Amino acid sequence: IRRPPRSTQSRSSAASDVYKRQNAEYMGYIVNLNMANKNQKVTELCLEKIGRLDFKVLKKQCVQAIGDPNQLTLHLLKSSFVVDDSLTNMHIVYYKDMSFQSMKGYTQAKSFVYVNELDLKIYETPNEYKIFMIDPQIKVPRSVGSLKKENNENSIFFTHKNAEEADELIVASFLAPRLRVYSYDINDKTGASNKTLLETRLPNEITNINKIWCSLSEEAKCLAITSELLTFLVNVQGRVLWAREEALSKIQNVEFFDHIIVHDEMANPYYLKLENDGIWNVNQIIQNFVLRIITHFQKMVQQVQSLIQIASQIKGIESLKQIIHGSTERSHEFYYGLKQLIIAATETGQIFGLESSDGTILWRRSFSPKQQLLKIIPLRREISEGVFETDCALVFQNPTNSTSAIVLVDPLKGSILQWVEIKGEIQNVIRLSYEVLRLGEALLFVKKDQTYDVYPKTFAEYHRESPERLAQMVDKMFFYEINKRNNTISGKKIKGSKVLDVWNVALSQEEQIIDYSYSQKDDYNFLSSMHEGNVITLPEDRRLLFKHVDANNLAILTRGQANTEAQEVYINLVILNTFSGRVIYSAKQEYVSSQHPINLLFDENSVFVTYFNTRSLQNEIWAVEFYRNHVENSFQQMLSTYFEEGYKDNLEEFYFQKELPIVTFQQKFAFPYGIKKIILANTLRKVTRRNLLVITERNQIYSLDRNLISTRRPITIDGKVVPNKDSFESAELLPYKYNIPVNSINFITYSHELSEIRFAKLSPTKLESTALMLAYGDDLFFNKVTPDRIYDSLDESFNYLMIAGAVVVVIIGTIFMKSLAKKSKVHKIFYTT
């Protein structure tokens, strides 16, 4: 905003007049929509002309009852405002004198174009485009012509710099795959002066164009954007010079898939027979031995056939080197899962298949905007005996007709393998495994009408023949429903063909549920963990601690309004056991900013909440951890308990005790950067350190060591450790400090400047130290994450000469000791005989 020129006069009336004149020249406009309280309809539209220096209202014009705000459009033109409402009225406000005019019978306009100080309003009918001119002198829209159109033709109207001084309109007409750009003289209603500027044929995959800009020089080119956010530059010959998938900036869901086909070793006939008959079955020894020889011989034949196939490709030394190098590199990446497929779903209704190694788009598929994508689920199925393939299951829901669908897609090619319609709206999706049949996996759909369905149907048909097996599997399933409108959480259980309510917990109506989390939230196999027990041992020097880990526990984060003027809220953290419906922990945190992100993460026995504290002016991480109130100091007692009783609890008894044997610790830490999101760095076996990945407000990703935010960091006063009530503090951790130290090496994004990173998805590899990460937002960033860095790999400073020398010494010593043993044996035989 430019300021008025300074006056050399003193504070007099003359100086005041100069200020007022300047204030009148530099002005802006405000559009106010006054809403009715009951039906949320627009009751009036007001435009205010204001001064940009003192913001005083210079003039105001209003119009009454313009209808539904969702169907209202406002266009800022060269000489006027034009507002179309839902009642087929057009309201025009002219800049010059702020006059307000309303006209009936004008439907929503397709586009507005400025030509030679005239505003053109273009309407679309089934057969033609009608062009009206809004003249600021006459102040009455008048028809200046029309253009006929073909069926399904899409025309876009615009101008270029040479047309602003002439009564010429540029029209881009697109009827797939033909694109034609021509000029239209608004003074010639016959169309005789129309001139074709560019005509070409676009690739078949381009089916629509939303916006287009053309350079009409000697080498004419057009830059276009489709409704699916595909941006491309095309020349006169119809050749696409480059293209960008801007829809990838609106990713809402991501899943990783393996390249290779999984071979199940336990599906080998030999191992299956051992499992069915038992390992110690004496009657089957000879049969098992013969079966093992046969299976190994068959495997050897397969190996020989693959070697023959590779040998047929060798045509020289160079080709041999390429085959060895290429096959080794590919097999290494595929076998260890370092190269995977990425399936990404966007808000615009596209599904993309990406290559993780270089980001290549392998395939692209569009779905109807009416289909709302609920989940992307990796679904394993058996294609032959012992050989499994992972398909991509897309779960859609159509809110308009209350139907759902599951689409099975090949993750490598993008081809649709199967499309199954499901009646009713889906409320929850649970992945099941074929533990008995070994045929793959299945999906259990819980519907809103308290019934359920199973996919694939072969699974349901099999269990209809054996209903007791399905009953045994489903009887253990319990889940929950979170109702954010009513602030309630209800527990569910399947009984027969119905879904029944088991328990219900109501939260305060003055609070709002903002997030929920549970351990292994992104792991589709967490269902099996819900019944395996809820204790993880934590060995330390001369004692054994027990983490309280239960996949049935749910963390719920709510917030309530505390101080509206200071934009403060308070948050409540509630930990709920979904098996029993019992609240096992509840705590409140005040002085939380409502203008900053609030995040929640639950992992094993730890819950992390991030927020901005308005009193300390720091981004805080609130850590809460659960342990059993028992510390084992005797090794003998530990072994006795393990072999006699075990450390697994009976869920039906544990959470119904009067006093739960659980100890809770909490601590707060300050993080020096703004926190946008936190994600768990998860590996395959969960052996390595489970760091937190922090997406900062600067769109950087930082790997935060979990030991730095542990509640068991000892608190020291004057250099002495202050023990807590149960002496759970760890001597192996650093003493507690409020501020978390930051090491720039831990930034996974390095020095890359990324834009609006919203989330990150991780996929474990078969190397326990490594996971693959895709961060997405306006930009895409892919990298490998190693929480413990050199967990299962050698350091760069590893002394190879020392290990080689040690091997040589061991070999020489073995040979020498072997000769001594042989000589000793000869002497022993000589003296004994």
mmCIF file of C-alpha atoms in Angstrom, residues 579 649-656:
data_model
loop_
_atom_site.group_PDB
_atom_site.id
_atom_site.type_symbol
_atom_site.label_atom_id
_atom_site.label_comp_id
_atom_site.label_asym_id
_atom_site.label_seq_id
_atom_site.Cartn_x
_atom_site.Cartn_y
_atom_site.Cartn_z
ATOM 1 C CA PHE A 579 -11.948 -54.199 25.625
ATOM 2 C CA ASP A 649 -2.415 -61.400 31.223
ATOM 3 C CA ASN A 650 -5.987 -62.512 30.849
ATOM 4 C CA LEU A 651 -7.813 -59.495 29.422
ATOM 5 C CA GLU A 652 -11.120 -60.666 30.906
ATOM 6 C CA GLU A 653 -9.635 -60.379 34.408
ATOM 7 C CA PHE A 654 -6.892 -57.742 34.246
ATOM 8 C CA TYR A 655 -8.943 -54.603 33.487
ATOM 9 C CA PHE A 656 -11.734 -55.552 35.907
#
